[in-house]
mmCIF file of C-alpha atoms in Angstrom:
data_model
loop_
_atom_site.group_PDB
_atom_site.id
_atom_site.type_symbol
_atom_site.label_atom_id
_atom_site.label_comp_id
_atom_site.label_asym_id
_atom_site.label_seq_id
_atom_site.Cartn_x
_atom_site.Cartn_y
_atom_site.Cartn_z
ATOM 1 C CA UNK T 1 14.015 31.790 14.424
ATOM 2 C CA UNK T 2 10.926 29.722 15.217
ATOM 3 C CA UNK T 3 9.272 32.040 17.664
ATOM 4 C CA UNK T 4 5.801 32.184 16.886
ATOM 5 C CA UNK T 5 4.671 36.662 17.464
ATOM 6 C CA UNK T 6 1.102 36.412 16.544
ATOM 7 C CA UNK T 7 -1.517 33.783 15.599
ATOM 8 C CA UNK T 8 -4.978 33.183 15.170
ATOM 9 C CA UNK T 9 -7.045 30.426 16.102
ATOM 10 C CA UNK T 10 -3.689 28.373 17.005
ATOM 11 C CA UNK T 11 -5.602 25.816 18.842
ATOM 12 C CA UNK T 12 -8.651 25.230 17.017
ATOM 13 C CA UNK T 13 -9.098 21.696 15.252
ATOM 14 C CA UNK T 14 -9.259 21.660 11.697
ATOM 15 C CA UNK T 15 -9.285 18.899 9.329
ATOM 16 C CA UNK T 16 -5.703 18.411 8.139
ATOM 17 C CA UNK T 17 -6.312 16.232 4.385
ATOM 18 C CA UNK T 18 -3.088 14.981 3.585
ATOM 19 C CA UNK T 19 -0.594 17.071 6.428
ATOM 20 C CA UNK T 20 -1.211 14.353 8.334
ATOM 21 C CA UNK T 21 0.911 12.273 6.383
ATOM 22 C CA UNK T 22 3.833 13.591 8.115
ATOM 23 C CA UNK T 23 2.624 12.724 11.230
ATOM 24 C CA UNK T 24 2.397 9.026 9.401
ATOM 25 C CA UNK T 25 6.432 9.479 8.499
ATOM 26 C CA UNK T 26 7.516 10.733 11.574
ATOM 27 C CA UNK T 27 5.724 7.357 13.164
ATOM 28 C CA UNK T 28 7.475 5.353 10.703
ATOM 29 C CA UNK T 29 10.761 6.374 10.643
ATOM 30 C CA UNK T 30 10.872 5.795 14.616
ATOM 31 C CA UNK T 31 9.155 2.491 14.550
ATOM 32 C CA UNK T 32 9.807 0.880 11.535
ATOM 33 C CA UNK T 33 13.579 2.923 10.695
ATOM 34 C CA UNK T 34 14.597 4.390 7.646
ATOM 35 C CA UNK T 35 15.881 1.108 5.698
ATOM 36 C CA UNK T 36 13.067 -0.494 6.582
ATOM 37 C CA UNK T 37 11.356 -3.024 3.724
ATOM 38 C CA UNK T 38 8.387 -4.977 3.230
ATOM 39 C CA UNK T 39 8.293 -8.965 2.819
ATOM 40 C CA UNK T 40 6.294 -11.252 1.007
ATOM 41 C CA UNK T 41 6.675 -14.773 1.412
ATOM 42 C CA UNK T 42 6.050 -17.511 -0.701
ATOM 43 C CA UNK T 43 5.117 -21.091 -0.029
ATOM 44 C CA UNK T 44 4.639 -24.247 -2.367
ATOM 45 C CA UNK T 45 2.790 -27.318 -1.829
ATOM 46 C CA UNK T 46 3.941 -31.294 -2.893
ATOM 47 C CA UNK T 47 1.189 -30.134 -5.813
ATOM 48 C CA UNK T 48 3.457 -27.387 -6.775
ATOM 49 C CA UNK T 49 0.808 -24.995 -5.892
ATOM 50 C CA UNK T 50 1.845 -21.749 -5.300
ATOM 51 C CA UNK T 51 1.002 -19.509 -1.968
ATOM 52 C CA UNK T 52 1.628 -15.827 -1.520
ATOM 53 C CA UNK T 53 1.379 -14.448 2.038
ATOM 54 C CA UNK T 54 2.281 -10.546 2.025
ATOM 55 C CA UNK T 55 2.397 -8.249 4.968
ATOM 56 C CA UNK T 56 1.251 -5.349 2.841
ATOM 57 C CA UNK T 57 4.172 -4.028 0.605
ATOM 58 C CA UNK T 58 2.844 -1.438 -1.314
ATOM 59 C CA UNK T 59 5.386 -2.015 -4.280
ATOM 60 C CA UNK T 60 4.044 -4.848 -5.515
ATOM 61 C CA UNK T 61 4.100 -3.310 -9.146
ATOM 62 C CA UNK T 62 4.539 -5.567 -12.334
ATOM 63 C CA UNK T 63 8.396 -4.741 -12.768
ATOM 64 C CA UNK T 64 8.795 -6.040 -9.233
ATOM 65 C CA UNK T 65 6.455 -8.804 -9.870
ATOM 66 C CA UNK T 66 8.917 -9.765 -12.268
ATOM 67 C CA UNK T 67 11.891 -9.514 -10.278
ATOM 68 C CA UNK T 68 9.872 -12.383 -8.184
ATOM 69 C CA UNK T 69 9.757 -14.832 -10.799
ATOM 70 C CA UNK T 70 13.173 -14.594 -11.712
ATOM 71 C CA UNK T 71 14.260 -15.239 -7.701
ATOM 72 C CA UNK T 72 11.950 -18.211 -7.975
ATOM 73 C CA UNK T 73 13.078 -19.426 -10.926
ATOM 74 C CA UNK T 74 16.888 -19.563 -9.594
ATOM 75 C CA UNK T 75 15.052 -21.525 -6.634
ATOM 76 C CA UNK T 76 14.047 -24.633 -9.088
ATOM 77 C CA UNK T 77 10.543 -23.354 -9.611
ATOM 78 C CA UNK T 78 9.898 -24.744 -12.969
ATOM 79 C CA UNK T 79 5.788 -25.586 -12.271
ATOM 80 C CA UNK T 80 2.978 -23.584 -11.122
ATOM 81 C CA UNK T 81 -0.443 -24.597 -10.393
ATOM 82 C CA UNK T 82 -3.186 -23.492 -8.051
ATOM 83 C CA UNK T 83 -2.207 -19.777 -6.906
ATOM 84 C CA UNK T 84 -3.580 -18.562 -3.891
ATOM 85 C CA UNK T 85 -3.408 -15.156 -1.706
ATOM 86 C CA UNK T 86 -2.783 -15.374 2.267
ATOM 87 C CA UNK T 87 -4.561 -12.064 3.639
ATOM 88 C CA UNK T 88 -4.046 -13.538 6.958
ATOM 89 C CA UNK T 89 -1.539 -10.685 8.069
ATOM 90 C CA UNK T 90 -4.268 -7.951 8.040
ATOM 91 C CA UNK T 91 -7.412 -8.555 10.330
ATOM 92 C CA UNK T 92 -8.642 -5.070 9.583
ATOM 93 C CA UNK T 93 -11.941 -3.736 11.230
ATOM 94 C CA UNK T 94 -12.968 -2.036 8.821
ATOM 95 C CA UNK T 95 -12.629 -0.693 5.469
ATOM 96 C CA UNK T 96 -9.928 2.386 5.215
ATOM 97 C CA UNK T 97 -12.020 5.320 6.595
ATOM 98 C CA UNK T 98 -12.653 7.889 5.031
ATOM 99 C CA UNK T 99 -12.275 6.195 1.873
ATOM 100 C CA UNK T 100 -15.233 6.210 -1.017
ATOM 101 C CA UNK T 101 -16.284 3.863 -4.047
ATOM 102 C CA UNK T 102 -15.343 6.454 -6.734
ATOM 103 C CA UNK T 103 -12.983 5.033 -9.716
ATOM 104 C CA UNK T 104 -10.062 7.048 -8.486
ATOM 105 C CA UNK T 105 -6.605 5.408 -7.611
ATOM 106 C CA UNK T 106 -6.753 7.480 -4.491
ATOM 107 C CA UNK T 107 -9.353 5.645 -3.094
ATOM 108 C CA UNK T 108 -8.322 2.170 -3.651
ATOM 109 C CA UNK T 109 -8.393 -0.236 -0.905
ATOM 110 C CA UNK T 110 -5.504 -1.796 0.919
ATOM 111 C CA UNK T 111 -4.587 -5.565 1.417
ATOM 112 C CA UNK T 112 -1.928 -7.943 2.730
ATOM 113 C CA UNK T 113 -0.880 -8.798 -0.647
ATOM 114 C CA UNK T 114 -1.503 -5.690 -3.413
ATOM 115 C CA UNK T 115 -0.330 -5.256 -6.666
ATOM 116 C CA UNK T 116 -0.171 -1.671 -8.532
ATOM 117 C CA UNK T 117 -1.733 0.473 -5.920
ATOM 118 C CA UNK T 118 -5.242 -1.833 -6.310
ATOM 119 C CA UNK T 119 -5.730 0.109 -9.614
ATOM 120 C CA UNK T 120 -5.792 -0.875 -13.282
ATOM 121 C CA UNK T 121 -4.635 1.197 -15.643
ATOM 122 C CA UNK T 122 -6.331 0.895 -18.979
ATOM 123 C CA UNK T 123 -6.401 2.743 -22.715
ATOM 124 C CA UNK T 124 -9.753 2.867 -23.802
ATOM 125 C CA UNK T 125 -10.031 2.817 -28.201
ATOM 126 C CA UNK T 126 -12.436 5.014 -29.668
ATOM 127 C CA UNK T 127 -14.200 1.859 -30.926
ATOM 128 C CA UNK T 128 -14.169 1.547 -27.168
ATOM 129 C CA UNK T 129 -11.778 -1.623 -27.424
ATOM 130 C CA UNK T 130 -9.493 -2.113 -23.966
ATOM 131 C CA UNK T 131 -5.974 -2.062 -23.707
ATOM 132 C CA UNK T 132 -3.748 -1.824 -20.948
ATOM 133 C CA UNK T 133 -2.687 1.132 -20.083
ATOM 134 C CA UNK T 134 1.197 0.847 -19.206
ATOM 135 C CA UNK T 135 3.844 -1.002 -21.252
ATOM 136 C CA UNK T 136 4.538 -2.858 -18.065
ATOM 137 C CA UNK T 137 1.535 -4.455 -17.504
ATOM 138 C CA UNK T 138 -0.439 -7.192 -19.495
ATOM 139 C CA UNK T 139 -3.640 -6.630 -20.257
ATOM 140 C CA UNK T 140 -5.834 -8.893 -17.621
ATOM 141 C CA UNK T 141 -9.561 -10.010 -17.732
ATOM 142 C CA UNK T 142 -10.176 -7.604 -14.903
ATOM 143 C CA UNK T 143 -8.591 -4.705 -16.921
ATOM 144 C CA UNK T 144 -11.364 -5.558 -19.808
ATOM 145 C CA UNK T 145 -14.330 -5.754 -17.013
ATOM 146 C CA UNK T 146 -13.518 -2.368 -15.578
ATOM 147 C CA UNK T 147 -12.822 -0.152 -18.446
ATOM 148 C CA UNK T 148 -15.591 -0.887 -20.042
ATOM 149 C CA UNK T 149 -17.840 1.786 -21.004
ATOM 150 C CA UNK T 150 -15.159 4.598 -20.596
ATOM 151 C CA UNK T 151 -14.369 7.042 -22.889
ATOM 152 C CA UNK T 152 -11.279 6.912 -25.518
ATOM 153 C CA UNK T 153 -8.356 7.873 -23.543
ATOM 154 C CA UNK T 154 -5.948 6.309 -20.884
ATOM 155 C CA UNK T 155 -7.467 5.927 -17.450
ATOM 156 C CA UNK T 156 -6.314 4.612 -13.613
ATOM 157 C CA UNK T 157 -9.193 2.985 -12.089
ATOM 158 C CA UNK T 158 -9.709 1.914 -8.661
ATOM 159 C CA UNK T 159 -10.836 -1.757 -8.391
ATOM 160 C CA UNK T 160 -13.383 -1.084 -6.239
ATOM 161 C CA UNK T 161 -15.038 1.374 -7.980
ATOM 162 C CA UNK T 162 -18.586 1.112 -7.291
ATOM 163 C CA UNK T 163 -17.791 -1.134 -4.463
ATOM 164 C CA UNK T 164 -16.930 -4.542 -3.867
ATOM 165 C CA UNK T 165 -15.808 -7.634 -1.614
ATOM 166 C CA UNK T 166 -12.636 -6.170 -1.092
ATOM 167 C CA UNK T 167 -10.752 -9.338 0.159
ATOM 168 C CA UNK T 168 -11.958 -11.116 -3.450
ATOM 169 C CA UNK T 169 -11.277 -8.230 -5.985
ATOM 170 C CA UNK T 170 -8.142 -8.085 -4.198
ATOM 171 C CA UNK T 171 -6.975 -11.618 -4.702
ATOM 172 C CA UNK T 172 -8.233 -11.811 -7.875
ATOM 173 C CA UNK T 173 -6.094 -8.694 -9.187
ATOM 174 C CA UNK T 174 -3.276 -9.825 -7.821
ATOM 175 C CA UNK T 175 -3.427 -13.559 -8.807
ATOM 176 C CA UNK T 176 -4.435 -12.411 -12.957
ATOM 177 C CA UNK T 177 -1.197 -10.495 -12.702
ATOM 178 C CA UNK T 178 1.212 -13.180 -10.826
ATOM 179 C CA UNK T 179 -0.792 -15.807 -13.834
ATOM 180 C CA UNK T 180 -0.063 -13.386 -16.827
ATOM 181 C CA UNK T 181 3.806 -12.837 -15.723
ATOM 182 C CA UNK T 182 4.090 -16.682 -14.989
ATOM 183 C CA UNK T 183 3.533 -17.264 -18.575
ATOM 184 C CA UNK T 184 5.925 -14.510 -19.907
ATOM 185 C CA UNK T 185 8.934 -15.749 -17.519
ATOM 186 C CA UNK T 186 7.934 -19.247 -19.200
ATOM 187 C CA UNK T 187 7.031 -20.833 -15.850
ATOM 188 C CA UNK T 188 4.769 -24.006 -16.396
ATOM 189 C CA UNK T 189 1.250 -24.867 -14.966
ATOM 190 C CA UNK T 190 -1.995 -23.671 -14.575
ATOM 191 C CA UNK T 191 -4.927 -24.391 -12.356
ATOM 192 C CA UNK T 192 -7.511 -22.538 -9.256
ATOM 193 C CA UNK T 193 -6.753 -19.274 -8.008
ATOM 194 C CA UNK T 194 -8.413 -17.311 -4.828
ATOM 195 C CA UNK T 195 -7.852 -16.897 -1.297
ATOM 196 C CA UNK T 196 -6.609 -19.580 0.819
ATOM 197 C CA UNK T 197 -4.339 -20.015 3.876
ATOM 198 C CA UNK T 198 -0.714 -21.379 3.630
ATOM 199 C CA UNK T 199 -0.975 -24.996 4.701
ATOM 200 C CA UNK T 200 1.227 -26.880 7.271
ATOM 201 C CA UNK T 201 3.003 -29.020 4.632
ATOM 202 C CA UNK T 202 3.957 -26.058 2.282
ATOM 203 C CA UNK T 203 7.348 -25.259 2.380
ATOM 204 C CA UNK T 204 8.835 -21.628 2.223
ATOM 205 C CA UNK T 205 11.011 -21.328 -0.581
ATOM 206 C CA UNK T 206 11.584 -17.599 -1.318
ATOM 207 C CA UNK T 207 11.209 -14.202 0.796
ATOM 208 C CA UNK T 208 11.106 -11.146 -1.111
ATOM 209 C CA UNK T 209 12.269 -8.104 0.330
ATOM 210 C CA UNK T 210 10.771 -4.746 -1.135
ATOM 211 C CA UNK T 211 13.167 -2.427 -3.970
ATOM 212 C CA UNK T 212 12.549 0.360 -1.586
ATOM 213 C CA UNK T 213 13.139 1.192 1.624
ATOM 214 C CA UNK T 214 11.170 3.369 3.864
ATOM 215 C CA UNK T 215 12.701 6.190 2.680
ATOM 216 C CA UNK T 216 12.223 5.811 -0.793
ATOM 217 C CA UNK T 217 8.269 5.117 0.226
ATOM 218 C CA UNK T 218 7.795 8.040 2.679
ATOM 219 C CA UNK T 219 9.152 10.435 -0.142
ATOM 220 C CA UNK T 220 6.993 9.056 -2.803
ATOM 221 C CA UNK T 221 3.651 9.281 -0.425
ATOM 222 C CA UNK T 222 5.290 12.518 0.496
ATOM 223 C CA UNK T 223 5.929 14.133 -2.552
ATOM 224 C CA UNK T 224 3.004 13.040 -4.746
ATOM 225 C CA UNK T 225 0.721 12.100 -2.004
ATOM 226 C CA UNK T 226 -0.447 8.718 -2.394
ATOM 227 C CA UNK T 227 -3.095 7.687 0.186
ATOM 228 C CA UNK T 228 -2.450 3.865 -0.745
ATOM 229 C CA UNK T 229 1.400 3.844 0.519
ATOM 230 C CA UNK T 230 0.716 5.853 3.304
ATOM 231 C CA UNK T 231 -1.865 3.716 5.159
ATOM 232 C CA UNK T 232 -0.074 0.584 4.523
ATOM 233 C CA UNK T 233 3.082 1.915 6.085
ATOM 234 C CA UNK T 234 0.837 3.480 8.752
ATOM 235 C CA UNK T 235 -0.771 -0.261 9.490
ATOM 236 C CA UNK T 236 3.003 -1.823 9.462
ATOM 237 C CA UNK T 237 3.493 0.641 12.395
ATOM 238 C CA UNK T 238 0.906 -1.125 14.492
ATOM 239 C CA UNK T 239 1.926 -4.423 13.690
ATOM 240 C CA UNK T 240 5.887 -3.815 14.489
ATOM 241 C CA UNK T 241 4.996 -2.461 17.346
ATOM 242 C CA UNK T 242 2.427 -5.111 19.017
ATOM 243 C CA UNK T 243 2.637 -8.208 16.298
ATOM 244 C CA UNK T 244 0.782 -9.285 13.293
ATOM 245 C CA UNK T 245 -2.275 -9.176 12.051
ATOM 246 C CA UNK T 246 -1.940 -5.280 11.351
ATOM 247 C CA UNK T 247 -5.435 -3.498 12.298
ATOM 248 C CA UNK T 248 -6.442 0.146 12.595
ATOM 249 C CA UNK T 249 -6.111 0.133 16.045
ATOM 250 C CA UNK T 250 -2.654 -0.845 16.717
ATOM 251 C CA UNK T 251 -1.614 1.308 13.941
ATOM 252 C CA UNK T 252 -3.535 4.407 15.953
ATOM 253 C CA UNK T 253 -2.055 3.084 19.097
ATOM 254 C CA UNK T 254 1.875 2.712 18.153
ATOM 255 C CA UNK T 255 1.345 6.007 16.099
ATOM 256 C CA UNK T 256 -0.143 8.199 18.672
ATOM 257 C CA UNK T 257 2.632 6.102 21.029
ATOM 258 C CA UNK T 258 5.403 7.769 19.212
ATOM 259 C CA UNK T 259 3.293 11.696 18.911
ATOM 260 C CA UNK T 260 3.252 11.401 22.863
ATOM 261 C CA UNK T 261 6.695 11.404 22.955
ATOM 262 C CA UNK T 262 7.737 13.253 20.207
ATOM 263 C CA UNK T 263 5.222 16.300 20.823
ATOM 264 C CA UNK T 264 4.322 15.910 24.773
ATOM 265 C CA UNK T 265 1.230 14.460 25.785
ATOM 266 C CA UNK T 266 -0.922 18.219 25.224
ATOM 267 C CA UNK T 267 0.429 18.911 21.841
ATOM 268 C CA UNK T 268 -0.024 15.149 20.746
ATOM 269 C CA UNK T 269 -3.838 15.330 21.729
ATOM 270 C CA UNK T 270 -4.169 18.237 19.775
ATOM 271 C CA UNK T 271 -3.606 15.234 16.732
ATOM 272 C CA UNK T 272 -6.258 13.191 16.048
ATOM 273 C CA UNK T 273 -5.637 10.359 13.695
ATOM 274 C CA UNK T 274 -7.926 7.643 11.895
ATOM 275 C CA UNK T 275 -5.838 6.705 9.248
ATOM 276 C CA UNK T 276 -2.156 7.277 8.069
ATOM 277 C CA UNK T 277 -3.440 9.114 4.803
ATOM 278 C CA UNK T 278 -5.568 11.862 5.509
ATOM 279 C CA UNK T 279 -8.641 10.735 3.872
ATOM 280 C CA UNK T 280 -10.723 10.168 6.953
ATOM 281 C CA UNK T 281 -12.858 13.430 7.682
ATOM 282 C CA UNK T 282 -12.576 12.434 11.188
ATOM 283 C CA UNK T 283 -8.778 13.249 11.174
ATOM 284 C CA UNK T 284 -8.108 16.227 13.381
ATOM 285 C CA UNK T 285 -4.862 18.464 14.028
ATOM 286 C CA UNK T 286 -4.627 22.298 14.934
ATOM 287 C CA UNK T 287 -2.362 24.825 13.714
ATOM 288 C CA UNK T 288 0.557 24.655 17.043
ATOM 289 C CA UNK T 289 0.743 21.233 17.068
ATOM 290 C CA UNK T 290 1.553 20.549 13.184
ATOM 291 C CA UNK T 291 3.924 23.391 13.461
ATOM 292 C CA UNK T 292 5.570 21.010 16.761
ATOM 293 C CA UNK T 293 4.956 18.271 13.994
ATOM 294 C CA UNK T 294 7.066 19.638 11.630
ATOM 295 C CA UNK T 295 9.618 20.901 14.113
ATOM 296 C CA UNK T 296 10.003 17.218 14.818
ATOM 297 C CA UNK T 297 10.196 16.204 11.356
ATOM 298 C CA UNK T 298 12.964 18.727 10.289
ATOM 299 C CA UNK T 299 15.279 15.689 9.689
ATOM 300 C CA UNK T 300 13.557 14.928 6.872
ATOM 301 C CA UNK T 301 12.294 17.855 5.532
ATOM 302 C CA UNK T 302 13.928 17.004 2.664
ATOM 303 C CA UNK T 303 11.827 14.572 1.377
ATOM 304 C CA UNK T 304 9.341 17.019 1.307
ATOM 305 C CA UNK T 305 7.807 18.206 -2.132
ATOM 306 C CA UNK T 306 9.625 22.110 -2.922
ATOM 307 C CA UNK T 307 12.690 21.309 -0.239
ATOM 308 C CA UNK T 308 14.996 24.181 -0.727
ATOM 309 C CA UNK T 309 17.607 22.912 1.738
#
């Protein structure tokens, strides 16, 4: 019946890994709502260059990619030249904290405009030739540059393993992968690619909404725990709540906003949060006020992993 008969250490902080995530939901599902989707414009010059300005949709994945090109192409895009990334909706401080350089997909960085989770996945030959590693994807130049030297098998690497300038690997994933589908939807052109701000004369000639809404995302980083979708819905918090560009701190701000009044202002200082993932070892919660937590997020206990009903 919920009433708590005997505890120990109830009120003693303890690093909560990725239970935090539901404080990230929660957040969400207040500020954002549950249809919620992310946008990502796109802009063309009188050069038919090509401008993509995201506000961090973390479902950028090839098949989706796809779905873009075939809006555009319904919009008269028959050319495409220079194609450049707009980060301009994230100003972020600093790099997600708590997060490493290792090769795995769970510590990938985040960015205005992602595609597949900021990791390539790659099959490695045992003559140690590169392939990609999903039917969906073509293989890319930066595919070839990161899996090499990995054993035969398939493999999901971070593209920052062993560090990087995020901003640039970023772009540079994401514009090989807009380039490659180009091609196969038989759309014209070629020419620079990088990072570059939307100009005053480019004109806005498609918005793409997301496939899925925020519940569909707050079950999958739910369910299977993915650090990437988490702290990009955690930074679109922040910048519903006081404006673009998303940082860390209006993300911390509108989230711990929303814990105040959910929880009451003792139980909600009880929760410290860094990041919307859990990766941060900074991240702090004790035992009474993630049991308020999930007393709070009964609602939606159903998009929990093992939900029994």
């Amino acid at each position: 019946q919920g009433k708590l008969i005997d505890s120990c250490n109830p009120d003693k902080s303890y690093v909560p890994a990725s239970v935090i995530k539901v404080a990230t939901a929660l957040a969400a599902f207040d500020i954002l709502g549950p249809d919620y989707r992310f946008t990502t414009s796109f802009y063309r010059d009188k050069e038919r260059n090509l401008y993509i300005k995201g506000t961090g949709d973390p479902m950028l994945v090839s098949d989706e990619i796809r779905l873009i090109f075939q809006a555009l192409q319904k919009k008269g895009v028959k050319e495409i030249n220079a194609l450049y990334i707009d980060p301009s909706a994230f100003a972020l401080e600093h790099r997600v904290p708590g997060r490493e350089d290792s090769d795995n997909p769970y510590d990938a960085p985040v960015g205005a405009v992602s595609v597949n989770f900021n990791s390539v996945p790659v099959q490695v030959t045992k003559r140690g030739r590169v392939r990609s590693g999903e039917e969906e994807t073509p293989l890319l130049p930066l595919m070839r540059a990161l899996g090499r030297g990995y054993p035969a098998g398939r493999h999901r690497i971070n593209i920052c393993s062993n560090g990087c300038q995020k901003k640039e690997r970023i772009a540079r994933y994401t514009t090989e992968l807009f380039r490659a589908l180009q091609k196969e939807a038989g759309i014209a052109g070629n020419g620079q690619a990088g990072i570059r701000s939307v100009p005053k004369n480019a004109k806005l000639i498609y918005t793409h909404q997301s496939s899925k809404d925020l519940t569909e995302l707050a079950s999958s980083f739910l369910k299977y725990s993915s650090n990437f979708i988490s702290n990009l819905v955690y930074l679109a918090c922040g910048a519903e709540q006081y404006g673009y560009p998303a940082t860390w701190a209006k993300a911390r701000r509108a989230v711990d906003t929303v814990l105040i009044k959910r929880l009451g202002g003792k139980t909600a200082a009880a929760i410290l949060q860094k990041e919307g993932a859990g990766l941060s070892r900074d991240n702090r919660v004790t035992v009474r006020s993630v049991l308020e937590l999930l007393r709070e997020f009964r609602p939606y206990a159903y998009l929990l992993r093992n939900y029994m009903g």
